[in-house]
Tab-separated table of C-alpha atoms in Angstrom:
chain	number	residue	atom	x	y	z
F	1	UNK	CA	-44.422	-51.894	-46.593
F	2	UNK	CA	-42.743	-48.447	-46.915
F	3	UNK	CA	-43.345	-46.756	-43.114
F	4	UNK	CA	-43.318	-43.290	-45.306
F	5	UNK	CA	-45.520	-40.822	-46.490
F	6	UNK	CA	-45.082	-38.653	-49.782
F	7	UNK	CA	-45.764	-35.348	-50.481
F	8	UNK	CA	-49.518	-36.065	-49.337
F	9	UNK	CA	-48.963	-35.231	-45.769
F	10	UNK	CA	-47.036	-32.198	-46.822
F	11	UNK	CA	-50.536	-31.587	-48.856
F	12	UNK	CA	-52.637	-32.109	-46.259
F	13	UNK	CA	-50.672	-29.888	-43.983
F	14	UNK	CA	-51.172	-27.299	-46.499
F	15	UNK	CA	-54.889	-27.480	-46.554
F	16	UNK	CA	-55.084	-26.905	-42.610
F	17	UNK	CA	-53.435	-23.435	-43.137
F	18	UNK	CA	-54.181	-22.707	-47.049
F	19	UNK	CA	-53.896	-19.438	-46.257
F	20	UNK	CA	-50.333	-19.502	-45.663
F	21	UNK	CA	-48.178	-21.144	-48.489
F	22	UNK	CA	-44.494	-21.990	-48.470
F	23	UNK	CA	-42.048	-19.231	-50.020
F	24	UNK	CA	-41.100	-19.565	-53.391
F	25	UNK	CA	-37.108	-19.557	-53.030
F	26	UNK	CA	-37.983	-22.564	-50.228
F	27	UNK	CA	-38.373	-24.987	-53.119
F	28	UNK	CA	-40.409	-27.771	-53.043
F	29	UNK	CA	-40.686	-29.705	-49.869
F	30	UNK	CA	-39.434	-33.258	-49.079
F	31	UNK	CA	-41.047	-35.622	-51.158
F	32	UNK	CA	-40.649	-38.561	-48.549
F	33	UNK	CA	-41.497	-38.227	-44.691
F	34	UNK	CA	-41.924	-39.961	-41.973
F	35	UNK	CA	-45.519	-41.299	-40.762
F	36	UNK	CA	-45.590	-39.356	-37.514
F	37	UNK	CA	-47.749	-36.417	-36.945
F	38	UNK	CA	-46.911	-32.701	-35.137
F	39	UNK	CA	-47.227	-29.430	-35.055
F	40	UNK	CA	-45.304	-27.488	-37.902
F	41	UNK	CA	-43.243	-24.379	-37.208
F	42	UNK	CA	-44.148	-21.297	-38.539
F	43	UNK	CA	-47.475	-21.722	-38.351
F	44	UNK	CA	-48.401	-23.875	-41.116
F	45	UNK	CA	-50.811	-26.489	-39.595
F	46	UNK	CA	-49.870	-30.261	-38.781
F	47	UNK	CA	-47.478	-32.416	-40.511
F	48	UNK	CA	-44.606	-35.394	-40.355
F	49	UNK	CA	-41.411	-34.056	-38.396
F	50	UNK	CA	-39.418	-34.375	-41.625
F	51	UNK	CA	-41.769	-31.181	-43.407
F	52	UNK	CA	-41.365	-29.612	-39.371
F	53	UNK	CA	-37.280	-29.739	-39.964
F	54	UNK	CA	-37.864	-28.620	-43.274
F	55	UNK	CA	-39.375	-25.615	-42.513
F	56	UNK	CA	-37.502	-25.117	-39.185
F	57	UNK	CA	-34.137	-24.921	-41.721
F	58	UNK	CA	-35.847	-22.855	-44.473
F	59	UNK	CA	-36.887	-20.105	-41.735
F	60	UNK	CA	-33.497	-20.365	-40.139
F	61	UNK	CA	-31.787	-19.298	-42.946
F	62	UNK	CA	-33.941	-16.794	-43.984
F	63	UNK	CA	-33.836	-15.397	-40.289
F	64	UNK	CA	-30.053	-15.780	-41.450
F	65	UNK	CA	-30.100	-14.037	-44.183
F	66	UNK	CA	-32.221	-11.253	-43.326
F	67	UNK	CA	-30.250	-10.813	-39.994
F	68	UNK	CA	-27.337	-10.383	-42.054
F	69	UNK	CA	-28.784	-7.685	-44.513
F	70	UNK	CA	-29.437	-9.965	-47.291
F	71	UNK	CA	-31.950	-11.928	-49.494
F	72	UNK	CA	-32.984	-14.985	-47.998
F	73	UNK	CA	-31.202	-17.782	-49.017
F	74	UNK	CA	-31.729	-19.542	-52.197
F	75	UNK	CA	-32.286	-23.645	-52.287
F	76	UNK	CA	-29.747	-25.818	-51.760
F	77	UNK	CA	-28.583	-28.072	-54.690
F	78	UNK	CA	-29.100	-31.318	-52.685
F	79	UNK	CA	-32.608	-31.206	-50.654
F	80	UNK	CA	-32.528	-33.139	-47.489
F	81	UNK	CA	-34.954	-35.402	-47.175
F	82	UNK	CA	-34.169	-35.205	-43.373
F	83	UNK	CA	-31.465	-33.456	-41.295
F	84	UNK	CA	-31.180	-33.379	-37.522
F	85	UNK	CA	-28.689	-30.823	-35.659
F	86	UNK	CA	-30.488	-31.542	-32.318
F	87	UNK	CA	-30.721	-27.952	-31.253
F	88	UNK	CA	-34.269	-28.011	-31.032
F	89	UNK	CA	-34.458	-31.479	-29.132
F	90	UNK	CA	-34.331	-30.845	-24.846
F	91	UNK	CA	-31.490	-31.969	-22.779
F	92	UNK	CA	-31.384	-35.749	-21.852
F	93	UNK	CA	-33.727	-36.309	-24.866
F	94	UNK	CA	-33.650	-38.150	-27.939
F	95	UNK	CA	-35.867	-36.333	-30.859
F	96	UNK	CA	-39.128	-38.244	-31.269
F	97	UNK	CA	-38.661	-39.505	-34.828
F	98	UNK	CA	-35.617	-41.338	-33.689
F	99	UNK	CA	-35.819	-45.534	-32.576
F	100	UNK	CA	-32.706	-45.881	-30.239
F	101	UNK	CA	-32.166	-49.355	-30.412
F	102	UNK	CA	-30.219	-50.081	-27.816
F	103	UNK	CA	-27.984	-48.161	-25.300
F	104	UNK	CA	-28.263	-44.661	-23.251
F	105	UNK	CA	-27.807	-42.018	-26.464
F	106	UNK	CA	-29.259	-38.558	-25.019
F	107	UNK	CA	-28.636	-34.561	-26.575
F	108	UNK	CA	-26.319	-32.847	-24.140
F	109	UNK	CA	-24.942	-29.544	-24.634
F	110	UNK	CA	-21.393	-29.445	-26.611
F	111	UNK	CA	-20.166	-26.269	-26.203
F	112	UNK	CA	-22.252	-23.564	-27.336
F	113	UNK	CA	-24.399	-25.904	-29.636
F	114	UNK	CA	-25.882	-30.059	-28.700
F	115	UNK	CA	-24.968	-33.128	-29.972
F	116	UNK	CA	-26.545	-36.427	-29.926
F	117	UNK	CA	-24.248	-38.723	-27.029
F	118	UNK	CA	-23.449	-42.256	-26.274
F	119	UNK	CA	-22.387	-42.948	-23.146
F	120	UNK	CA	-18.785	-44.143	-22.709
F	121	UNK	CA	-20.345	-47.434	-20.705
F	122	UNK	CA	-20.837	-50.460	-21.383
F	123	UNK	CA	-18.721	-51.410	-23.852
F	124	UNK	CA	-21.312	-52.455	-26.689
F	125	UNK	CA	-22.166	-51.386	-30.391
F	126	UNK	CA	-25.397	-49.330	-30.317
F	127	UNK	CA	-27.042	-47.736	-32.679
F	128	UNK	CA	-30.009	-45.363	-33.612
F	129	UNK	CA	-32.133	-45.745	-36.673
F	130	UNK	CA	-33.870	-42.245	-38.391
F	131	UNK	CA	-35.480	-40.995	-41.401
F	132	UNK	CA	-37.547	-42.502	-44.320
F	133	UNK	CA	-37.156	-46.066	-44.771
F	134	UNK	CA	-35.629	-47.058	-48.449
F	135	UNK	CA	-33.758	-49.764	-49.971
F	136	UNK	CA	-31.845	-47.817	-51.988
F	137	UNK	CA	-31.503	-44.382	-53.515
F	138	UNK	CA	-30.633	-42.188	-50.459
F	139	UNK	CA	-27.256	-40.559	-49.118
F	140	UNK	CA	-26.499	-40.103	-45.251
F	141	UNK	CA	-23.997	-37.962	-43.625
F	142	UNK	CA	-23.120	-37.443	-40.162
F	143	UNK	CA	-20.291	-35.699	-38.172
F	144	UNK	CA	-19.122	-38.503	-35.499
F	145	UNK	CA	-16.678	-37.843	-32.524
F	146	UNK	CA	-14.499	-40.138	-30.957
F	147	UNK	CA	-11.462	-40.578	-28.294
F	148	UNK	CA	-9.092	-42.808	-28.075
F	149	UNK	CA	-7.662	-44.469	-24.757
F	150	UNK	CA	-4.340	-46.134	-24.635
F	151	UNK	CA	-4.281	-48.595	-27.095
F	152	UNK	CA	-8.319	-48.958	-26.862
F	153	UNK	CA	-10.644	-47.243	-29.654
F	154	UNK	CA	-14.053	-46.350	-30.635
F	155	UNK	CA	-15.737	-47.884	-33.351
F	156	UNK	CA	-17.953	-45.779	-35.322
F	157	UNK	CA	-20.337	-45.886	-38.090
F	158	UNK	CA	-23.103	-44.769	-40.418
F	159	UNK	CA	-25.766	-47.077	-41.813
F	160	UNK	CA	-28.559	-47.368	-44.618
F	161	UNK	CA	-31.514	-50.599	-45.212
F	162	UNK	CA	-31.620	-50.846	-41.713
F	163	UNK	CA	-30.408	-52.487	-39.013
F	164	UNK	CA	-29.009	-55.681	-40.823
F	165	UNK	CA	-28.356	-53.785	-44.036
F	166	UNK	CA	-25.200	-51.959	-44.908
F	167	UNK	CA	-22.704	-50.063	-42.441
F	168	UNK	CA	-19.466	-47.619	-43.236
F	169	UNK	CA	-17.792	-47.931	-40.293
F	170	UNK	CA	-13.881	-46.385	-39.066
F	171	UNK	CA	-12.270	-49.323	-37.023
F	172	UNK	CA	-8.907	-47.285	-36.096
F	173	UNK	CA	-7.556	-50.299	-34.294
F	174	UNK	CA	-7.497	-51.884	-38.024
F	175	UNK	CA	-6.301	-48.295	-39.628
F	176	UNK	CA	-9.227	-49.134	-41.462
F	177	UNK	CA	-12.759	-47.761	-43.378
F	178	UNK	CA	-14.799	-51.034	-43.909
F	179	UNK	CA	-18.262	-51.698	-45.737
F	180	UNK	CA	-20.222	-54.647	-43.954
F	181	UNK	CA	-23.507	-55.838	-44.607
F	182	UNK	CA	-24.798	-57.197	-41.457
F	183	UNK	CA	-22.084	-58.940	-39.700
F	184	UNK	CA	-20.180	-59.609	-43.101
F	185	UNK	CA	-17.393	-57.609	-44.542
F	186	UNK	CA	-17.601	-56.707	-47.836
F	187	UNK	CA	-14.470	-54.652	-48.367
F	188	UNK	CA	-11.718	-52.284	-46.617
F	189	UNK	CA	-9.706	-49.348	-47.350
F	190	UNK	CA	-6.696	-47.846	-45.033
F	191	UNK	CA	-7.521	-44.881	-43.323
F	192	UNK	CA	-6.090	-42.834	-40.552
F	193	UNK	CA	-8.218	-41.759	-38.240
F	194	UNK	CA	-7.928	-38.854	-35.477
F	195	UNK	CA	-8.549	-39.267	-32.192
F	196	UNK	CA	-10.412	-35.977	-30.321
F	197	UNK	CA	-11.466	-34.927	-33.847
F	198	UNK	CA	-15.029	-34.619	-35.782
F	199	UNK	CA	-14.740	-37.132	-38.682
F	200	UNK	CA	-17.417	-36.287	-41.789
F	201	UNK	CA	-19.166	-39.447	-42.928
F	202	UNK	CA	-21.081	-39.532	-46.228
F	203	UNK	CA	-22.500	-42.819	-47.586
F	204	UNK	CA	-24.730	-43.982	-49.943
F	205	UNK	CA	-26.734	-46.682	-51.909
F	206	UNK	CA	-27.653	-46.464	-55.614
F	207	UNK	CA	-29.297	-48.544	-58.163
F	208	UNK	CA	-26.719	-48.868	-61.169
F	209	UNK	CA	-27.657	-51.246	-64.348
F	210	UNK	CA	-30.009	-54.152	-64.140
F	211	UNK	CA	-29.556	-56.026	-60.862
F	212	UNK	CA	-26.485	-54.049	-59.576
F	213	UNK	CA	-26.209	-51.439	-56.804
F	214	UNK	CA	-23.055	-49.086	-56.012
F	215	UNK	CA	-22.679	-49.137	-52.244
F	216	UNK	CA	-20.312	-45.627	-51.689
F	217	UNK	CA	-18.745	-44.151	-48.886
F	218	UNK	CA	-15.937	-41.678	-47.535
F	219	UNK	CA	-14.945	-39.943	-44.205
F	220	UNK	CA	-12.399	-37.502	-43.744
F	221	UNK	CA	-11.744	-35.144	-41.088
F	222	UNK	CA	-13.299	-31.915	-39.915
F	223	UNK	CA	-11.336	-28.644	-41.131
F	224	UNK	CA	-9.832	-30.816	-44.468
F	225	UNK	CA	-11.355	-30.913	-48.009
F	226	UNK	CA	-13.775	-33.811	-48.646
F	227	UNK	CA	-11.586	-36.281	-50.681
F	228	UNK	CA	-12.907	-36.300	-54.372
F	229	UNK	CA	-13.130	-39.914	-55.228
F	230	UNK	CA	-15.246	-42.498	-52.734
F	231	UNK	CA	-12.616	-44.245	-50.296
F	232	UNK	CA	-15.186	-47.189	-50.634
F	233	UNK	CA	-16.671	-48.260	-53.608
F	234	UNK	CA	-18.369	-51.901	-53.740
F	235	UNK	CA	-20.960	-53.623	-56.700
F	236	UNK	CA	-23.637	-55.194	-54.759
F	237	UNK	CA	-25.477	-58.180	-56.619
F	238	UNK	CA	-28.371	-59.279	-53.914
F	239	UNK	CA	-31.048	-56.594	-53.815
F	240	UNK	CA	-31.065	-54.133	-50.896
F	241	UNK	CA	-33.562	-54.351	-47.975
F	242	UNK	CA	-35.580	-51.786	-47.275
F	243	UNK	CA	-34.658	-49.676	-44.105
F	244	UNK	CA	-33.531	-46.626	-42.614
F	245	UNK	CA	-30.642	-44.932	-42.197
F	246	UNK	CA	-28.773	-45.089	-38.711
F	247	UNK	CA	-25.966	-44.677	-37.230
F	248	UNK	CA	-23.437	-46.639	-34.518
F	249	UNK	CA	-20.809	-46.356	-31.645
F	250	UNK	CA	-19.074	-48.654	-29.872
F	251	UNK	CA	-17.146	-47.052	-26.767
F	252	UNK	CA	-14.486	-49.388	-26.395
F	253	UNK	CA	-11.939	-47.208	-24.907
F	254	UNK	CA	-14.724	-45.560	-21.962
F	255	UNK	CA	-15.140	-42.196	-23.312
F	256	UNK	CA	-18.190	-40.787	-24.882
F	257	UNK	CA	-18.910	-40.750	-28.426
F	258	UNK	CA	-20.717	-37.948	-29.907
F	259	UNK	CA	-22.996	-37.377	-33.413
F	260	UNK	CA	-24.400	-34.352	-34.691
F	261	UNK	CA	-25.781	-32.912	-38.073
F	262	UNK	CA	-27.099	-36.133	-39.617
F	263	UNK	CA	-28.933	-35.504	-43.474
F	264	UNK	CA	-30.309	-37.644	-45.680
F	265	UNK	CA	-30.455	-36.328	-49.348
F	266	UNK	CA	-31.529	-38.200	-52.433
F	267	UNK	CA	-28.560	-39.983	-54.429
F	268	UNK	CA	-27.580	-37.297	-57.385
């Protein structure tokens, strides 16, 4: 069973406050969302926190944009189904929506903006799962930071279907970007990773012809263009699970790893 909600929640949060409709350059809003239930910013009744950051984003850039002299700004290309920059979410928190599965992951403050943490103890691979649960069809992308120590490394990751479903993960003790589902490797790529520096992870999982997925990934690094092919590209033959999207540390060399800005989108 799908733990999501379509556009009806975003309907019934509508008919609490008809009297106050969406903007028309806002586009429409997410068509899945998650089954919880909160107030909406804005003023625009009750609804799932995925229509909240929704709205939250659309009246940040507007607030932008207006700031700035200009229109407000027009819709993205890609809609995000979900997107999470934690600036909203108090210290020592983890934003409701979120299932920590295991391990001490709280927002601190990063400078002047927050970030989603994991604790440089123990030494173990935790992760956090978020977002609409799918088996296949969505994109996630996260920034992840890591430090290396010595000759000891992080391990990080992104995931999608779940906990036991697929994972792009930088091993830099390999020199490696590797696909796994579950605890198997599916394939590798070399990669260079950098140590003290954001890395951009985008991954996704699409249905391709009858009884074949395309499982797609690529990270690069913060301040360099996003590389135009996919680093990782793998045919999958056994359906997808459905689950949702997560992401992973392991601290093996003691220092903190840090997340921020995860999105979900819908697969182009």
């Amino acid at each position: 069973m799908k733990h999501v909600f379509l556009t009806l929640l975003a309907g019934a949060a509508l008919a609490l406050a008809a009297e106050k409709s969406f903007p028309a350059h806002w586009g429409q809003p997410p068509q899945i969302q998650t089954r919880d239930y909160r107030d909406l910013p804005g003023g625009y009744g009750k609804g799932s926190s995925t229509l909240a950051n929704w709205i939250a984003g659309n009246l940040q850039k507007d607030q932008l944009a207006q700031a700035g002299g200009g229109k407000p700004a027009a819709p993205s290309a890609a809609k995000a189904i979900y997107s999470q920059d934690f600036e909203q979410t108090e210290l020592d928190k983890v934003p409701d929506a979120m299932l920590v599965l295991d391990g001490g992951f709280a927002v601190k403050q990063a400078g002047t903006g927050k970030v989603l943490e994991l604790p440089g103890d123990p030494l173990e691979t935790f992760g956090v799962l978020f977002g609409p649960t799918e088996k296949d069809g969505l994109c996630v992308s996260a920034r992840i930071l890591g430090t290396g120590k010595g000759r000891r490394f992080p391990v990080l990751a992104v995931g999608l279907s779940g906990v036991g479903g697929y994972k792009l993960q930088v091993s830099p003790a390999k020199k490696a970007l590797e696909l796994y589902r579950g605890e198997e490797l599916k394939t590798s790529a070399p990669f260079e990773w950098q140590s003290g520096k954001w890395a951009q992870f985008k991954f996704q999982v699409r249905p391709a012809k009858a009884g074949e997925w395309q499982v797609e990934g690529k990270v690069w690094a913060e301040g360099t263009p996003e590389p135009a092919a996919w680093q990782i590209n793998f045919t999958e033959t056994t359906a997808p699970s459905p689950g949702r999207p997560s992401i992973w540390g392991l601290p093996f060399s003691g220092t903190a790893i840090q997340f921020d800005d995860l999105t979900v989108t819908a697969v182009k």
